Amino acid sequence: MVYNIEEYEKIIRQRLSDYRFYHSMCVSQSAVELAERYGADTQKARVAGLLHDVTKEADREEQLFYIEKAGFEMTEFEKTEIKFLHQISGAAFVKTQLGINDEEILSSIRYHTTGKADMTLMQEIIYLADFISADRDYDDVDVMRTKTAASKEDGLLYCTRYSIISVVKKGRVLNTDTVNAYNWILKTYFMKD
C-alpha cells in the first residue's frame, strides 16, 4: 500500500493542538530511526508514529463512535479509563476513516500507550518511540533514550518499569496490558531458563 504522509500530516494538523501535532511528528521520526536500527519497515513505522495520537484530543463520544464503527472490542478497563481510550479509538479511526487495514500499523497504534504481552517488533518500536521522542522532557527520559540506544530490550524493560512505578505512585489502577507487557519482556528477553 502507498501511504500518503502529506495527507496524514494535514489530518493530524486539523485534529490536534500544536503541542500534540509536534509530539506526533517527533514520535514518527523516532519510530523511523528505531525501525532503521532494528530492521522494521520504516514506512509503516512513520505512518504508525504519525497517527498514533490521532484521536487523543477527541471527546469520548467521538472515540466510541470510531471504535464501534471498526467493530473493535474493548476491555472493561478500557471502557472506564479515558486515558487509554485514544489508543483503541486511534486504531479504529485509522482503519475506518483512512482505510488503512495493515495489522502492523493498527496494532501498533492500538497498544502504543500500554504495551502488551507478545509484542511484535513494530509494536515495540511505536511503544518506545512514544516514550523517547525528541519532544519528551519528563524525568528519566534521557535514561530511557540511553537504554533504548543500547538495546531495544533494555529500553522496553526500563520504559515499562517506569510506567508502572509512575502509575503506582499516583495511586491509580494499573492496566493489565502493561503488567503483562512487563512480565513478557522479563521472561522473553532477560530470564534465561
Backbone as JSON, one array per atom type, in Angstrom:
{
  "sequence": "MVYNIEEYEKIIRQRLSDYRFYHSMCVSQSAVELAERYGADTQKARVAGLLHDVTKEADREEQLFYIEKAGFEMTEFEKTEIKFLHQISGAAFVKTQLGINDEEILSSIRYHTTGKADMTLMQEIIYLADFISADRDYDDVDVMRTKTAASKEDGLLYCTRYSIISVVKKGRVLNTDTVNAYNWILKTYFMKD",
  "N": [[0.85, -1.19, 0.0], [0.44, 2.25, -0.72], [1.29, 4.95, 1.22], [-0.04, 8.06, 2.14], [1.68, 10.38, 3.3], [1.77, 13.2, 3.48], [-0.95, 13.85, 3.41], [-1.84, 12.6, 5.77], [-0.45, 14.11, 7.63], [-1.74, 16.57, 7.28], [-4.27, 15.87, 8.22], [-3.8, 15.24, 10.98], [-2.87, 17.71, 11.75], [-5.16, 19.24, 11.64], [-6.72, 18.0, 13.56], [-5.39, 18.02, 15.99], [-3.87, 19.76, 18.77], [-1.25, 22.28, 18.72], [0.86, 21.4, 20.35], [0.37, 18.58, 20.53], [0.42, 17.88, 17.85], [3.11, 18.43, 17.19], [4.33, 16.58, 18.9], [3.42, 14.18, 17.72], [4.72, 14.3, 15.25], [7.35, 14.12, 16.14], [7.34, 11.58, 17.35], [6.9, 10.01, 15.1], [9.31, 10.45, 13.71], [11.15, 9.34, 15.57], [10.23, 6.72, 15.52], [10.85, 5.94, 12.9], [13.66, 6.05, 13.01], [14.17, 4.05, 14.94], [13.07, 1.86, 13.6], [14.8, 1.68, 11.41], [17.14, 1.0, 12.77], [16.48, -1.48, 13.93], [15.55, -3.08, 11.91], [12.93, -2.98, 10.86], [9.96, -2.15, 8.94], [10.28, 0.95, 7.65], [8.48, 2.76, 6.52], [5.94, 1.96, 7.42], [6.42, 2.33, 10.13], [6.74, 5.1, 10.2], [4.14, 5.96, 9.48], [2.52, 4.8, 11.53], [3.66, 6.03, 13.79], [3.14, 8.72, 13.23], [0.33, 8.79, 13.23], [-0.44, 7.84, 15.73], [-1.63, 9.23, 17.89], [-3.98, 10.27, 16.88], [-6.67, 10.49, 17.69], [-6.45, 11.5, 20.21], [-7.26, 13.97, 21.32], [-9.93, 13.98, 20.89], [-13.41, 13.92, 21.88], [-15.02, 11.68, 24.24], [-17.37, 10.48, 23.17], [-17.02, 10.7, 20.39], [-14.75, 9.12, 20.09], [-15.73, 6.63, 20.92], [-17.57, 6.21, 18.9], [-15.92, 5.71, 16.61], [-14.66, 3.38, 17.45], [-16.81, 1.6, 17.69], [-17.69, 1.63, 15.04], [-15.53, 0.41, 13.76], [-15.75, -2.06, 14.84], [-14.26, -2.95, 16.99], [-13.3, -4.63, 19.95], [-13.49, -3.81, 23.42], [-11.8, -3.86, 26.54], [-13.03, -4.17, 29.93], [-11.62, -2.4, 31.52], [-10.67, -0.53, 29.64], [-13.06, 0.62, 28.92], [-13.65, 2.18, 31.09], [-11.46, 3.79, 31.7], [-10.48, 6.67, 30.52], [-8.03, 7.67, 29.69], [-6.72, 5.7, 28.27], [-8.31, 5.19, 26.15], [-7.87, 6.48, 23.71], [-5.93, 5.03, 22.34], [-7.12, 2.72, 21.29], [-9.28, 3.88, 19.94], [-7.87, 5.45, 18.17], [-6.65, 3.54, 16.5], [-8.99, 2.52, 15.43], [-10.02, 4.78, 14.09], [-8.02, 5.17, 12.14], [-8.35, 2.87, 10.67], [-11.1, 2.96, 9.82], [-11.56, 5.59, 8.83], [-9.34, 6.31, 7.33], [-8.81, 4.14, 5.85], [-6.75, 2.33, 6.24], [-5.65, -0.84, 6.57], [-3.61, -2.38, 7.46], [-2.34, -4.65, 9.67], [-0.05, -4.48, 11.26], [0.38, -1.72, 11.55], [-2.1, -0.89, 12.65], [-2.27, -2.4, 15.06], [-0.02, -1.51, 16.36], [-0.62, 1.15, 16.9], [-2.81, 0.65, 18.47], [-1.75, -0.41, 20.85], [0.1, 1.43, 21.8], [0.33, 2.99, 24.11], [0.05, 1.34, 26.36], [1.47, -1.0, 25.84], [1.88, -4.58, 25.58], [1.66, -8.13, 26.2], [3.66, -10.37, 24.25], [4.5, -8.63, 22.16], [4.89, -7.43, 18.82], [7.67, -6.63, 16.66], [7.15, -4.12, 15.44], [5.16, -3.1, 17.14], [6.66, -2.85, 19.48], [8.47, -0.89, 18.65], [6.86, 1.43, 18.17], [5.76, 1.8, 20.68], [8.13, 2.32, 22.19], [9.07, 4.59, 20.77], [7.15, 6.5, 21.41], [7.72, 6.95, 24.07], [10.37, 8.02, 23.98], [10.58, 10.14, 22.21], [11.74, 13.21, 20.65], [10.51, 15.47, 21.73], [9.86, 14.89, 24.32], [10.27, 15.53, 27.82], [10.25, 14.65, 30.42], [11.08, 13.33, 33.74], [13.76, 11.06, 33.73], [13.77, 10.6, 30.97], [16.08, 10.87, 29.48], [17.55, 8.71, 30.4], [15.89, 6.67, 29.47], [16.23, 7.03, 26.71], [18.96, 6.49, 26.46], [19.07, 3.82, 27.35], [17.45, 2.61, 25.4], [18.94, 3.15, 23.15], [21.12, 1.56, 23.67], [20.04, -1.05, 23.7], [17.1, -2.49, 22.34], [15.65, -4.15, 24.02], [16.55, -3.46, 26.62], [15.58, -0.86, 26.67], [12.8, -1.32, 26.46], [12.27, -2.71, 28.88], [13.04, -0.81, 30.83], [11.38, 1.43, 30.23], [8.81, 0.34, 30.56], [8.85, -0.48, 33.23], [9.22, 2.05, 34.41], [6.78, 3.26, 33.7], [4.93, 1.68, 35.11], [5.73, 2.13, 37.79], [5.3, 4.88, 37.95], [2.49, 5.04, 37.67], [1.66, 3.61, 39.95], [2.71, 5.24, 41.99], [1.03, 7.4, 41.71], [-1.27, 6.37, 42.7], [-3.07, 5.07, 41.07], [-5.06, 2.75, 39.13], [-3.53, -0.07, 37.72], [-3.05, -0.83, 34.3], [-3.79, -3.92, 32.96], [-2.64, -4.8, 30.59], [-0.19, -3.49, 30.52], [1.11, -4.54, 32.76], [1.2, -7.21, 31.95], [2.82, -6.85, 29.71], [5.24, -6.08, 30.91], [5.89, -8.42, 32.38], [6.14, -10.21, 30.24], [8.27, -9.05, 28.79], [10.37, -9.33, 30.65], [10.46, -12.18, 30.92], [10.89, -13.0, 28.27], [13.18, -11.65, 27.29], [15.08, -11.4, 29.34], [15.14, -13.43, 31.29], [16.72, -16.33, 31.38], [16.27, -19.72, 30.79]],
  "CA": [[0.0, 0.0, 0.0], [1.13, 3.54, -0.73], [0.79, 5.79, 2.3], [0.01, 9.47, 1.81], [2.19, 11.03, 4.5], [1.34, 14.61, 3.49], [-2.38, 13.88, 3.77], [-1.94, 12.25, 7.19], [0.01, 15.28, 8.38], [-2.83, 17.55, 7.25], [-5.35, 15.38, 9.09], [-3.48, 15.44, 12.39], [-2.75, 19.15, 11.97], [-6.52, 19.73, 11.87], [-7.34, 17.32, 14.7], [-4.59, 18.08, 17.21], [-3.26, 21.02, 19.19], [0.13, 22.44, 18.29], [1.68, 20.52, 21.18], [0.15, 17.18, 20.17], [0.89, 17.72, 16.48], [4.57, 18.35, 17.26], [4.63, 15.29, 19.52], [3.18, 13.14, 16.71], [5.81, 14.4, 14.27], [8.55, 13.62, 16.8], [7.2, 10.12, 17.51], [7.09, 9.45, 13.77], [10.74, 10.46, 13.44], [11.78, 8.34, 16.44], [9.83, 5.4, 15.03], [11.65, 5.66, 11.7], [15.03, 5.78, 13.46], [14.17, 2.73, 15.58], [12.82, 0.86, 12.55], [16.06, 1.53, 10.68], [18.1, 0.32, 13.65], [16.09, -2.84, 14.27], [15.18, -3.84, 10.72], [11.48, -2.99, 10.6], [9.51, -1.35, 7.8], [10.33, 2.36, 8.06], [7.28, 3.47, 6.07], [4.89, 1.63, 8.38], [6.77, 2.99, 11.39], [6.44, 6.53, 10.02], [2.69, 6.13, 9.49], [2.01, 4.5, 12.87], [4.1, 7.08, 14.69], [2.44, 9.95, 12.88], [-1.1, 8.71, 13.52], [-0.71, 7.14, 16.98], [-2.48, 10.03, 18.78], [-4.94, 10.98, 16.02], [-7.92, 10.76, 18.43], [-6.09, 11.84, 21.6], [-7.99, 15.14, 21.8], [-11.36, 13.83, 20.57], [-14.2, 13.61, 23.07], [-15.31, 10.26, 24.46], [-18.41, 10.02, 22.26], [-16.42, 10.53, 19.07], [-13.87, 7.96, 20.15], [-16.57, 5.42, 20.97], [-18.15, 6.06, 17.56], [-14.94, 5.06, 15.74], [-14.44, 2.02, 17.95], [-17.98, 0.81, 17.3], [-17.69, 1.52, 13.58], [-14.49, -0.55, 13.39], [-16.08, -3.35, 15.42], [-13.22, -3.33, 17.93], [-13.7, -4.99, 21.31], [-12.79, -3.11, 24.48], [-11.82, -4.49, 27.85], [-13.75, -3.37, 30.93], [-10.71, -1.33, 31.92], [-10.68, 0.5, 28.59], [-14.36, 1.3, 28.94], [-13.74, 3.11, 32.23], [-10.27, 4.64, 31.81], [-10.45, 7.52, 29.33], [-6.64, 7.89, 29.29], [-6.28, 4.65, 27.34], [-9.3, 5.04, 25.08], [-7.37, 7.0, 22.44], [-5.12, 4.09, 21.56], [-8.02, 1.86, 20.52], [-10.05, 4.71, 19.01], [-6.94, 5.85, 17.13], [-6.57, 2.43, 15.54], [-10.29, 2.45, 14.76], [-10.07, 5.91, 13.17], [-7.1, 4.9, 11.04], [-8.96, 1.81, 9.85], [-12.39, 3.33, 9.22], [-11.56, 6.89, 8.18], [-8.23, 6.43, 6.41], [-8.77, 2.93, 5.04], [-5.53, 1.56, 6.46], [-6.0, -2.12, 7.15], [-2.4, -3.11, 7.81], [-2.43, -5.03, 11.08], [1.13, -3.98, 11.99], [0.13, -0.32, 11.87], [-3.26, -0.79, 13.54], [-1.99, -2.94, 16.4], [0.99, -0.65, 16.99], [-1.37, 2.28, 17.43], [-3.72, 0.09, 19.48], [-1.06, -0.71, 22.11], [1.26, 2.31, 21.95], [0.39, 3.54, 25.46], [0.12, 0.3, 27.38], [2.22, -2.19, 25.52], [1.13, -5.82, 25.83], [2.48, -9.34, 26.07], [3.88, -10.86, 22.88], [4.55, -7.53, 21.19], [5.65, -7.58, 17.58], [8.73, -5.62, 16.55], [6.56, -2.81, 15.16], [4.51, -2.64, 18.37], [7.74, -2.42, 20.38], [9.04, 0.35, 18.12], [5.95, 2.57, 18.4], [5.72, 1.93, 22.15], [9.36, 3.02, 22.59], [9.13, 5.91, 20.14], [6.27, 7.4, 22.17], [8.44, 7.3, 25.31], [11.67, 8.68, 23.84], [10.58, 11.14, 21.14], [12.54, 14.4, 20.93], [9.74, 16.47, 22.48], [9.66, 14.47, 25.71], [11.21, 16.15, 28.75], [9.95, 14.23, 31.78], [12.16, 12.67, 34.47], [14.28, 9.79, 33.23], [13.69, 10.41, 29.52], [17.44, 10.66, 28.97], [17.88, 7.32, 30.72], [15.14, 5.85, 28.52], [16.89, 7.14, 25.4], [20.24, 5.78, 26.55], [18.77, 2.38, 27.43], [16.93, 2.19, 24.1], [20.07, 3.18, 22.21], [21.96, 0.4, 23.99], [19.31, -2.21, 23.17], [15.64, -2.39, 22.35], [15.18, -4.88, 25.17], [16.8, -2.63, 27.81], [14.63, 0.25, 26.6], [11.46, -1.82, 26.78], [12.17, -3.02, 30.3], [13.11, 0.41, 31.61], [10.18, 2.25, 29.99], [7.64, -0.31, 31.14], [9.01, -0.37, 34.68], [8.97, 3.46, 34.72], [5.35, 3.48, 33.56], [4.24, 1.02, 36.23], [6.06, 2.84, 39.03], [4.62, 6.17, 37.88], [1.06, 4.82, 37.93], [1.53, 3.2, 41.35], [2.95, 6.43, 42.81], [-0.16, 8.26, 41.62], [-2.39, 5.68, 43.31], [-4.03, 4.71, 40.02], [-5.18, 1.34, 38.79], [-2.63, -0.48, 36.63], [-3.62, -1.5, 33.14], [-3.24, -5.28, 32.92], [-1.79, -4.94, 29.41], [1.15, -3.03, 30.88], [1.66, -5.56, 33.66], [1.51, -8.36, 31.09], [3.97, -6.47, 28.89], [6.42, -6.14, 31.78], [6.2, -9.83, 32.63], [6.58, -10.8, 28.98], [9.6, -8.52, 28.49], [11.32, -10.0, 31.56], [10.58, -13.61, 30.59], [11.35, -13.2, 26.9], [14.48, -11.07, 27.0], [16.02, -11.33, 30.45], [15.19, -14.65, 32.1], [17.15, -17.49, 30.59], [15.97, -20.98, 31.51]],
  "C": [[0.88, 1.24, 0.0], [0.48, 4.42, 0.34], [1.01, 7.25, 1.96], [0.39, 10.28, 3.06], [1.72, 12.48, 4.59], [-0.12, 14.74, 3.9], [-2.56, 13.57, 5.25], [-1.48, 13.42, 8.06], [-1.06, 16.36, 8.41], [-3.95, 17.15, 8.2], [-5.01, 15.61, 10.55], [-3.29, 16.91, 12.72], [-4.11, 19.75, 12.31], [-7.12, 19.19, 13.18], [-6.64, 17.57, 16.03], [-4.1, 19.49, 17.5], [-1.83, 21.09, 18.67], [1.06, 21.49, 19.04], [1.58, 19.07, 20.72], [0.59, 16.9, 18.73], [2.42, 17.57, 16.47], [5.0, 17.01, 17.86], [4.48, 14.17, 18.48], [4.28, 13.14, 15.65], [7.1, 13.82, 14.87], [8.5, 12.1, 16.99], [7.43, 9.44, 16.16], [8.57, 9.38, 13.42], [11.48, 9.43, 14.29], [11.47, 6.93, 15.96], [10.63, 5.0, 13.8], [13.09, 5.29, 12.09], [15.14, 4.4, 14.11], [13.96, 1.62, 14.55], [14.08, 0.61, 11.73], [17.06, 0.71, 11.49], [17.77, -1.16, 13.82], [15.51, -3.64, 13.1], [13.69, -3.98, 10.48], [11.17, -2.09, 9.41], [9.42, 0.12, 8.21], [9.09, 3.13, 7.64], [6.11, 3.2, 7.02], [5.15, 2.3, 9.73], [6.45, 4.48, 11.33], [4.93, 6.78, 10.16], [2.13, 5.9, 10.9], [2.41, 5.57, 13.87], [3.35, 8.39, 14.47], [0.99, 9.93, 13.37], [-1.44, 8.15, 14.91], [-1.64, 7.9, 17.92], [-3.6, 10.76, 18.04], [-6.26, 11.31, 16.73], [-7.67, 11.19, 19.88], [-6.92, 13.0, 22.15], [-9.48, 15.11, 21.43], [-12.14, 13.52, 21.85], [-14.57, 12.12, 23.09], [-16.32, 9.71, 23.45], [-17.86, 9.79, 20.86], [-15.53, 9.3, 19.04], [-14.66, 6.65, 20.15], [-17.23, 5.15, 19.62], [-17.2, 5.31, 16.64], [-14.71, 3.61, 16.15], [-15.59, 1.11, 17.53], [-18.0, 0.58, 15.8], [-16.68, 0.48, 13.09], [-14.81, -1.96, 13.9], [-15.03, -3.86, 16.39], [-13.81, -3.61, 19.3], [-12.86, -4.18, 22.31], [-12.86, -3.93, 25.75], [-12.65, -3.61, 28.8], [-12.91, -2.18, 31.39], [-10.73, -0.2, 30.91], [-11.98, 1.27, 28.57], [-14.43, 2.35, 30.04], [-12.58, 4.08, 32.34], [-10.08, 5.44, 30.52], [-9.02, 7.72, 28.81], [-6.18, 6.9, 28.23], [-7.21, 4.49, 26.14], [-8.74, 5.46, 23.73], [-6.54, 6.0, 21.65], [-6.01, 3.16, 20.74], [-8.85, 2.68, 19.53], [-9.16, 5.23, 17.88], [-6.8, 4.79, 16.06], [-7.86, 2.32, 14.75], [-10.45, 3.57, 13.74], [-9.23, 5.63, 11.92], [-7.69, 3.85, 10.1], [-10.2, 2.33, 9.11], [-12.34, 4.61, 8.41], [-10.45, 7.02, 7.12], [-8.06, 5.19, 5.53], [-7.48, 2.15, 5.15], [-5.9, 0.28, 7.2], [-4.8, -2.96, 7.54], [-2.38, -3.37, 9.31], [-1.22, -4.55, 11.89], [0.92, -2.53, 12.43], [-0.99, -0.21, 12.9], [-2.93, -1.27, 14.95], [-0.91, -2.12, 17.12], [0.36, 0.6, 17.58], [-2.21, 1.8, 18.63], [-3.05, -0.11, 20.84], [0.1, 0.24, 22.4], [1.4, 2.88, 23.35], [0.68, 2.47, 26.5], [1.14, -0.78, 27.11], [1.32, -3.4, 25.75], [2.11, -6.98, 25.79], [2.59, -9.7, 24.6], [3.86, -9.75, 21.84], [5.35, -7.92, 19.96], [6.75, -6.51, 17.58], [8.14, -4.23, 16.32], [5.85, -2.26, 16.4], [5.55, -2.14, 19.36], [8.29, -1.06, 19.94], [8.15, 1.55, 18.41], [5.81, 2.84, 19.89], [6.95, 2.72, 22.64], [9.43, 4.43, 22.03], [8.28, 6.93, 20.89], [6.94, 7.82, 23.48], [9.61, 8.24, 25.05], [11.71, 9.79, 22.79], [11.24, 12.45, 21.61], [11.82, 15.45, 21.77], [9.59, 16.12, 23.96], [10.71, 15.09, 26.62], [10.96, 15.75, 30.2], [11.17, 13.56, 32.42], [12.5, 11.35, 33.8], [14.21, 9.62, 31.72], [15.08, 10.21, 28.92], [17.91, 9.23, 29.25], [17.17, 6.38, 29.75], [15.8, 5.85, 27.15], [18.2, 6.37, 25.39], [20.02, 4.27, 26.56], [18.31, 1.86, 26.07], [18.03, 2.19, 23.05], [20.99, 1.99, 22.42], [21.34, -0.89, 23.45], [17.82, -1.97, 23.29], [15.09, -3.02, 23.63], [15.37, -4.09, 26.47], [15.83, -1.45, 27.84], [13.23, -0.19, 26.99], [11.29, -2.06, 28.27], [12.14, -1.74, 31.12], [11.84, 1.25, 31.46], [8.95, 1.64, 30.64], [7.69, -0.25, 32.67], [8.7, 1.06, 35.12], [7.47, 3.76, 34.71], [4.59, 2.89, 34.74], [4.49, 1.77, 37.53], [5.34, 4.19, 39.08], [3.13, 6.05, 38.22], [0.83, 4.47, 39.4], [1.72, 4.4, 42.27], [1.76, 7.38, 42.81], [-1.38, 7.62, 42.26], [-3.47, 5.3, 42.32], [-4.04, 3.21, 39.78], [-4.25, 1.04, 37.61], [-3.42, -1.15, 35.52], [-2.98, -2.88, 33.05], [-2.38, -5.51, 31.68], [-0.35, -4.53, 29.73], [1.84, -4.02, 31.81], [2.07, -6.79, 32.85], [2.71, -8.08, 30.19], [5.25, -6.58, 29.7], [6.85, -7.58, 32.02], [6.75, -10.5, 31.37], [8.0, -10.34, 28.62], [10.65, -9.22, 29.35], [11.54, -11.45, 31.12], [11.23, -13.84, 29.23], [12.8, -12.77, 26.71], [15.51, -11.17, 28.11], [16.15, -12.59, 31.28], [15.53, -15.83, 31.2], [16.91, -18.75, 31.42], [17.22, -21.75, 31.85]]
}
